[in-house]
């Protein structure tokens, strides 16, 4: 095992993929990527804690459109319990074609396989640029680099797309349309699980002009996975996040004070509650901390779609969920655009932005 003294200075590579492709040896692992303590020194360090495997709730999406009202009512109750007790759940029988899922994953892999010069065309300057390629989380402010490259593309209300690979636009249009409908149907059911009316949700969140962003994450093999993280513990800024993975483990979820590993299931999506769902439900359904671990054998690709309210919506707790005595308003309002810009411009630290809004 290498001691801290054997960790060398940063190498001249600008992305995690370039560093991984260079074949950098474990003994020469650059110190600026060390986000975990070496195992011998970790003791009870939370970052190095071994994660048990999670058995998170599973939701059969097809039952939400069941003609049997009892079936629908049952799955809505199950969805509500999953949101309240876990904040994470698996969605099966969702209707998104397997071929489209594969094409989307292949298109994202093709993007990361472009030359450095081609990807540099999308190197965003501002955190709210509609197409942005980068590495780590926010290299300008990160204390350490995270073993992750990313592509972020705004999908709605205005559709954007990278021009390379050439197949990207066609695949992205179909995929984003399916996921947006899936996300809206889930939001309707989540709203129903709270005893609220759909029209109230549309009005409160301005969902006709909802914000949708696709984030493709690329975690290449890492020679010292025990020292590095793909992403640190964080919550997502939107209402719901829909996650597709390439079959490689790495996602961990915080549940009851423990990190739990979540194995990808074939032809299913992982969905988690975001910060703005916690705000609008007045803390009833809470966003959940999760992180990305890396490995030294295979590349993990995750395709994340975040669906949020309109960028110009000021989200506050739903009035029907606020009771002056028992459940007073837990959050003050902020424009969604400002919330997201603040989160993306600063170090990624748990639920730090949401905490700023707590009353």
Coordinates of C-alpha atoms in Angstrom, one line a residue:
X1 CA 0.0 0.0 0.0
X2 CA 1.3 3.4 -0.9
X3 CA 1.9 5.9 1.9
X4 CA 0.9 9.5 1.5
X5 CA 4.5 10.4 0.9
X6 CA 4.4 8.4 -2.3
X7 CA 1.6 10.5 -3.8
X8 CA 3.1 12.6 -6.6
X9 CA 2.3 16.1 -8.0
X10 CA -0.5 16.7 -10.5
X11 CA 0.0 15.4 -14.0
X12 CA -0.5 17.5 -17.1
X13 CA -3.9 16.0 -18.1
X14 CA -7.1 18.1 -18.1
X15 CA -9.8 15.5 -17.7
X16 CA -10.3 12.2 -15.7
X17 CA -10.6 10.3 -19.0
X18 CA -7.2 11.6 -20.2
X19 CA -5.6 10.8 -16.9
X20 CA -7.1 7.3 -16.9
X21 CA -6.1 6.7 -20.5
X22 CA -2.5 7.8 -19.8
X23 CA -2.1 4.7 -17.7
X24 CA -0.9 6.6 -14.6
X25 CA 0.4 4.2 -12.0
X26 CA -1.1 3.9 -8.6
X27 CA 2.1 5.0 -7.0
X28 CA 2.0 8.2 -9.1
X29 CA -1.6 9.1 -8.3
X30 CA -1.9 12.9 -8.3
X31 CA -2.5 14.4 -4.9
X32 CA -5.2 16.8 -6.2
X33 CA -7.6 13.9 -6.8
X34 CA -7.3 12.6 -3.2
X35 CA -10.8 13.1 -1.6
X36 CA -10.6 10.1 0.8
X37 CA -8.1 9.2 3.4
X38 CA -5.9 6.1 2.8
X39 CA -7.6 3.1 4.3
X40 CA -4.9 2.7 7.0
X41 CA -5.5 6.2 8.2
X42 CA -9.3 6.3 7.6
X43 CA -10.4 4.5 10.8
X44 CA -14.0 5.6 11.0
X45 CA -13.9 8.1 8.2
X46 CA -17.3 8.1 6.6
X47 CA -15.9 8.4 3.0
X48 CA -14.1 5.1 3.3
X49 CA -17.0 3.2 5.0
X50 CA -17.9 0.0 3.2
X51 CA -21.4 0.2 1.9
X52 CA -24.0 -2.5 2.3
X53 CA -26.2 -3.2 -0.7
X54 CA -29.6 -1.4 -0.6
X55 CA -32.9 -3.0 -1.3
X56 CA -34.7 0.2 -2.2
X57 CA -38.4 0.3 -3.0
X58 CA -39.6 -0.7 -6.5
X59 CA -42.5 1.0 -8.3
X60 CA -44.3 -0.7 -11.2
X61 CA -45.0 2.4 -13.3
X62 CA -47.6 0.6 -15.5
X63 CA -50.0 0.4 -12.5
X64 CA -50.3 4.2 -12.5
X65 CA -52.3 3.9 -15.7
X66 CA -54.3 0.9 -14.5
X67 CA -58.0 1.0 -15.2
X68 CA -58.5 -0.6 -11.8
X69 CA -58.7 2.3 -9.4
X70 CA -57.7 0.1 -6.5
X71 CA -54.4 -0.9 -8.3
X72 CA -53.6 2.8 -8.9
X73 CA -54.4 3.8 -5.4
X74 CA -52.2 1.1 -4.0
X75 CA -49.2 2.0 -6.2
X76 CA -49.7 5.7 -5.3
X77 CA -49.5 4.8 -1.6
X78 CA -46.4 2.8 -2.3
X79 CA -44.9 5.7 -4.1
X80 CA -45.7 8.0 -1.2
X81 CA -44.0 5.6 1.3
X82 CA -40.9 5.3 -0.9
X83 CA -40.6 9.1 -1.1
X84 CA -41.2 9.6 2.6
X85 CA -39.0 6.7 3.9
X86 CA -36.3 6.5 1.3
X87 CA -36.4 9.4 -1.2
X88 CA -35.1 6.9 -3.7
X89 CA -36.9 4.2 -5.7
X90 CA -36.6 2.0 -8.8
X91 CA -39.1 2.4 -11.6
X92 CA -39.9 -0.6 -13.8
X93 CA -42.3 -1.1 -16.7
X94 CA -41.9 2.5 -17.6
X95 CA -42.4 2.2 -21.3
X96 CA -39.2 3.8 -22.5
X97 CA -38.0 1.6 -25.3
X98 CA -34.9 -0.5 -24.5
X99 CA -33.4 0.4 -27.9
X100 CA -33.8 4.1 -27.1
X101 CA -32.1 3.6 -23.7
X102 CA -29.1 1.8 -25.4
X103 CA -28.9 4.5 -28.1
X104 CA -28.8 7.2 -25.5
X105 CA -26.1 5.5 -23.6
X106 CA -24.1 4.8 -26.8
X107 CA -24.4 8.5 -27.8
X108 CA -23.1 9.7 -24.5
X109 CA -20.2 7.2 -24.7
X110 CA -19.5 8.4 -28.2
X111 CA -19.3 12.0 -26.9
X112 CA -16.7 11.2 -24.3
X113 CA -14.7 9.3 -27.0
X114 CA -14.4 12.5 -29.1
X115 CA -11.0 14.1 -29.2
X116 CA -10.0 16.7 -26.6
X117 CA -10.2 19.4 -29.3
X118 CA -13.7 18.4 -30.3
X119 CA -15.0 18.3 -26.7
X120 CA -13.3 21.6 -26.0
X121 CA -15.9 23.3 -28.3
X122 CA -18.4 22.6 -25.5
X123 CA -16.2 23.7 -22.6
X124 CA -18.7 26.0 -20.9
X125 CA -17.7 29.3 -19.3
X126 CA -20.8 29.8 -17.1
X127 CA -22.6 27.3 -15.0
X128 CA -25.9 27.9 -16.7
X129 CA -24.6 27.6 -20.2
X130 CA -27.1 25.4 -22.1
X131 CA -24.4 23.0 -23.2
X132 CA -21.3 22.4 -21.0
X133 CA -18.5 19.9 -20.9
X134 CA -16.2 19.7 -18.0
X135 CA -14.4 17.7 -15.4
X136 CA -14.7 17.2 -11.6
X137 CA -17.7 19.2 -10.4
X138 CA -16.6 22.8 -10.7
X139 CA -12.9 23.0 -11.2
X140 CA -12.8 26.6 -10.4
X141 CA -13.8 26.2 -6.8
X142 CA -13.2 22.5 -6.0
X143 CA -10.7 21.9 -3.2
X144 CA -9.9 18.5 -4.8
X145 CA -10.7 17.2 -8.3
X146 CA -13.3 14.5 -8.6
X147 CA -12.7 11.5 -10.9
X148 CA -15.5 12.4 -13.3
X149 CA -16.0 14.1 -16.6
X150 CA -19.5 15.4 -17.5
X151 CA -21.7 16.8 -20.3
X152 CA -24.7 18.9 -19.3
X153 CA -27.4 19.8 -21.8
X154 CA -30.5 21.8 -21.3
X155 CA -33.6 20.0 -22.7
X156 CA -36.6 22.1 -21.8
X157 CA -38.3 24.5 -22.2
X158 CA -35.7 25.1 -25.0
X159 CA -34.0 22.0 -26.5
X160 CA -30.3 22.1 -27.0
X161 CA -27.9 19.4 -28.3
X162 CA -24.2 18.9 -29.2
X163 CA -23.6 18.4 -32.9
X164 CA -21.2 15.5 -32.3
X165 CA -21.6 12.6 -32.5
X166 CA -24.0 13.2 -35.3
X167 CA -26.6 10.8 -33.9
X168 CA -26.8 12.7 -30.7
X169 CA -29.6 15.1 -31.6
X170 CA -32.1 12.5 -32.9
X171 CA -31.5 10.2 -29.9
X172 CA -31.6 13.0 -27.4
X173 CA -34.9 14.4 -28.7
X174 CA -36.6 11.0 -28.3
X175 CA -35.1 10.2 -25.0
X176 CA -35.7 13.5 -23.4
X177 CA -39.3 13.5 -24.5
X178 CA -40.0 10.1 -23.0
X179 CA -38.2 10.9 -19.7
X180 CA -40.0 14.3 -19.4
X181 CA -43.4 12.5 -19.7
X182 CA -42.2 9.8 -17.2
X183 CA -41.1 12.5 -14.8
X184 CA -44.4 14.4 -15.1
X185 CA -46.5 11.3 -14.5
X186 CA -44.4 10.5 -11.4
X187 CA -44.8 14.0 -10.2
X188 CA -48.6 13.8 -10.6
X189 CA -48.7 10.5 -8.6
X190 CA -46.4 12.0 -5.9
X191 CA -48.6 15.0 -5.6
X192 CA -51.6 12.7 -5.4
X193 CA -49.9 10.7 -2.6
X194 CA -49.9 13.9 -0.6
X195 CA -53.7 14.4 -1.1
X196 CA -53.1 17.4 -3.4
X197 CA -54.7 18.3 -6.7
X198 CA -52.8 18.1 -10.0
X199 CA -53.8 21.7 -10.9
X200 CA -52.3 22.9 -7.7
X201 CA -49.0 21.4 -8.7
X202 CA -49.0 22.9 -12.2
X203 CA -49.7 26.3 -10.7
X204 CA -47.2 26.0 -7.8
X205 CA -44.3 24.8 -10.0
X206 CA -45.1 26.3 -13.5
X207 CA -44.6 22.8 -14.9
X208 CA -45.7 23.7 -18.4
X209 CA -42.4 25.5 -18.8
X210 CA -40.5 23.0 -16.5
X211 CA -36.8 23.0 -16.6
X212 CA -35.2 19.7 -17.8
X213 CA -31.4 19.0 -18.0
X214 CA -29.6 15.9 -19.0
X215 CA -26.2 15.3 -17.3
X216 CA -24.0 12.5 -18.7
X217 CA -21.3 11.4 -16.2
X218 CA -18.2 9.5 -17.2
X219 CA -16.2 7.8 -14.5
X220 CA -13.2 6.0 -16.0
X221 CA -11.1 3.3 -14.3
X222 CA -9.2 4.9 -11.4
X223 CA -5.8 3.4 -10.2
X224 CA -6.5 4.3 -6.6
X225 CA -10.3 4.1 -6.1
X226 CA -9.9 4.0 -2.3
X227 CA -8.5 7.6 -2.4
X228 CA -10.8 9.2 -5.0
X229 CA -14.5 10.0 -5.4
X230 CA -16.5 10.4 -8.6
X231 CA -18.8 12.9 -6.8
X232 CA -19.0 13.7 -3.1
X233 CA -22.2 13.5 -1.0
X234 CA -24.8 15.8 -2.4
X235 CA -28.5 16.2 -3.1
X236 CA -30.0 17.2 -6.4
X237 CA -31.5 20.6 -7.0
X238 CA -34.7 19.7 -8.9
X239 CA -38.0 18.0 -8.1
X240 CA -37.1 14.5 -9.3
X241 CA -34.0 13.0 -10.9
X242 CA -34.3 10.0 -13.3
X243 CA -31.1 8.0 -13.6
X244 CA -30.0 5.4 -16.2
X245 CA -26.7 3.5 -15.8
X246 CA -24.5 1.3 -17.9
X247 CA -24.5 -1.6 -15.5
X248 CA -21.4 -0.7 -13.5
X249 CA -21.8 -0.2 -9.7
X250 CA -20.8 3.0 -8.0
X251 CA -23.9 4.8 -6.7
X252 CA -24.3 5.0 -3.0
X253 CA -27.3 6.4 -1.0
X254 CA -27.4 7.6 2.5
X255 CA -30.2 5.9 4.5
X256 CA -30.6 5.9 8.2
X257 CA -27.1 7.2 8.7
X258 CA -25.4 4.5 6.5
X259 CA -24.1 4.5 3.0
X260 CA -25.9 1.8 0.9
X261 CA -24.7 0.6 -2.5
X262 CA -27.4 0.6 -5.2
X263 CA -27.0 -2.0 -7.9
X264 CA -28.4 -1.1 -11.4
X265 CA -31.3 -3.3 -12.4
X266 CA -31.9 -4.2 -16.1
X267 CA -34.4 -2.0 -17.9
X268 CA -35.3 0.2 -15.0
X269 CA -34.6 3.7 -13.8
X270 CA -33.5 5.0 -10.4
X271 CA -35.5 8.0 -9.3
X272 CA -34.7 10.3 -6.4
X273 CA -36.3 13.2 -4.7
X274 CA -34.7 16.6 -5.2
X275 CA -34.3 19.7 -3.0
X276 CA -37.3 21.5 -4.6
X277 CA -39.5 18.6 -3.8
X278 CA -38.5 18.9 -0.2
X279 CA -39.3 22.6 -0.3
X280 CA -42.7 22.3 -1.9
X281 CA -43.7 19.4 0.4
X282 CA -42.6 21.4 3.4
X283 CA -40.1 18.7 4.4
X284 CA -42.5 15.8 4.1
X285 CA -40.5 14.2 1.2
X286 CA -36.8 14.9 1.7
X287 CA -34.0 15.0 -0.8
X288 CA -31.4 12.3 -0.1
X289 CA -27.6 12.5 0.0
X290 CA -25.9 10.3 -2.5
X291 CA -22.4 10.0 -4.0
X292 CA -20.5 8.3 -6.8
X293 CA -17.7 5.9 -6.0
X294 CA -15.1 4.7 -8.6
X295 CA -13.3 1.5 -9.4
X296 CA -10.1 0.4 -11.0
X297 CA -11.6 -2.0 -13.6
X298 CA -14.3 -0.5 -15.7
X299 CA -15.9 2.7 -16.8
X300 CA -19.2 3.7 -15.3
X301 CA -21.5 6.0 -17.3
X302 CA -24.6 7.4 -15.8
X303 CA -27.2 9.4 -17.7
X304 CA -29.1 11.7 -15.3
X305 CA -32.2 13.7 -16.1
X306 CA -33.2 16.4 -13.6
X307 CA -36.8 17.8 -13.9
X308 CA -37.5 20.9 -12.0
X309 CA -40.0 23.8 -11.9
X310 CA -39.7 26.7 -14.2
X311 CA -36.4 28.5 -13.8
X312 CA -38.4 31.6 -13.0
X313 CA -40.6 29.9 -10.4
X314 CA -40.2 30.9 -6.8
X315 CA -41.0 27.7 -5.0
X316 CA -42.4 27.8 -1.4
X317 CA -44.1 25.1 0.7
X318 CA -47.5 24.2 -0.6
X319 CA -50.0 26.1 1.5
X320 CA -52.1 23.0 2.2
X321 CA -49.1 21.3 3.8
X322 CA -48.4 24.3 6.1
X323 CA -50.1 24.4 9.5
X324 CA -49.2 27.4 11.6
X325 CA -48.8 25.4 14.8
X326 CA -48.0 21.8 14.0
X327 CA -46.2 22.2 10.6
X328 CA -45.1 25.8 10.0
X329 CA -43.4 26.8 6.8
X330 CA -39.9 25.2 6.9
X331 CA -38.4 27.1 3.9
X332 CA -38.4 30.6 2.5
X333 CA -38.7 30.9 -1.3
X334 CA -36.1 31.5 -3.9
X335 CA -36.2 31.6 -7.6
X336 CA -35.2 28.2 -9.0
X337 CA -32.7 29.8 -11.3
X338 CA -30.9 31.5 -8.4
X339 CA -30.9 28.3 -6.3
X340 CA -29.4 26.2 -9.1
X341 CA -26.8 28.8 -10.0
X342 CA -25.7 29.1 -6.4
X343 CA -25.3 25.3 -6.1
X344 CA -23.4 24.9 -9.3
X345 CA -21.1 27.8 -8.7
X346 CA -19.9 26.7 -5.3
X347 CA -18.3 23.6 -3.7
X348 CA -20.6 20.6 -3.7
X349 CA -21.3 20.0 0.0
X350 CA -24.3 18.0 1.0
X351 CA -27.5 20.0 1.2
X352 CA -25.7 23.3 1.9
X353 CA -27.9 25.4 -0.4
X354 CA -31.1 24.0 0.8
X355 CA -29.9 24.6 4.4
X356 CA -29.6 28.3 3.6
X357 CA -33.4 28.5 3.0
X358 CA -34.5 26.8 6.2
X359 CA -36.6 28.9 8.5

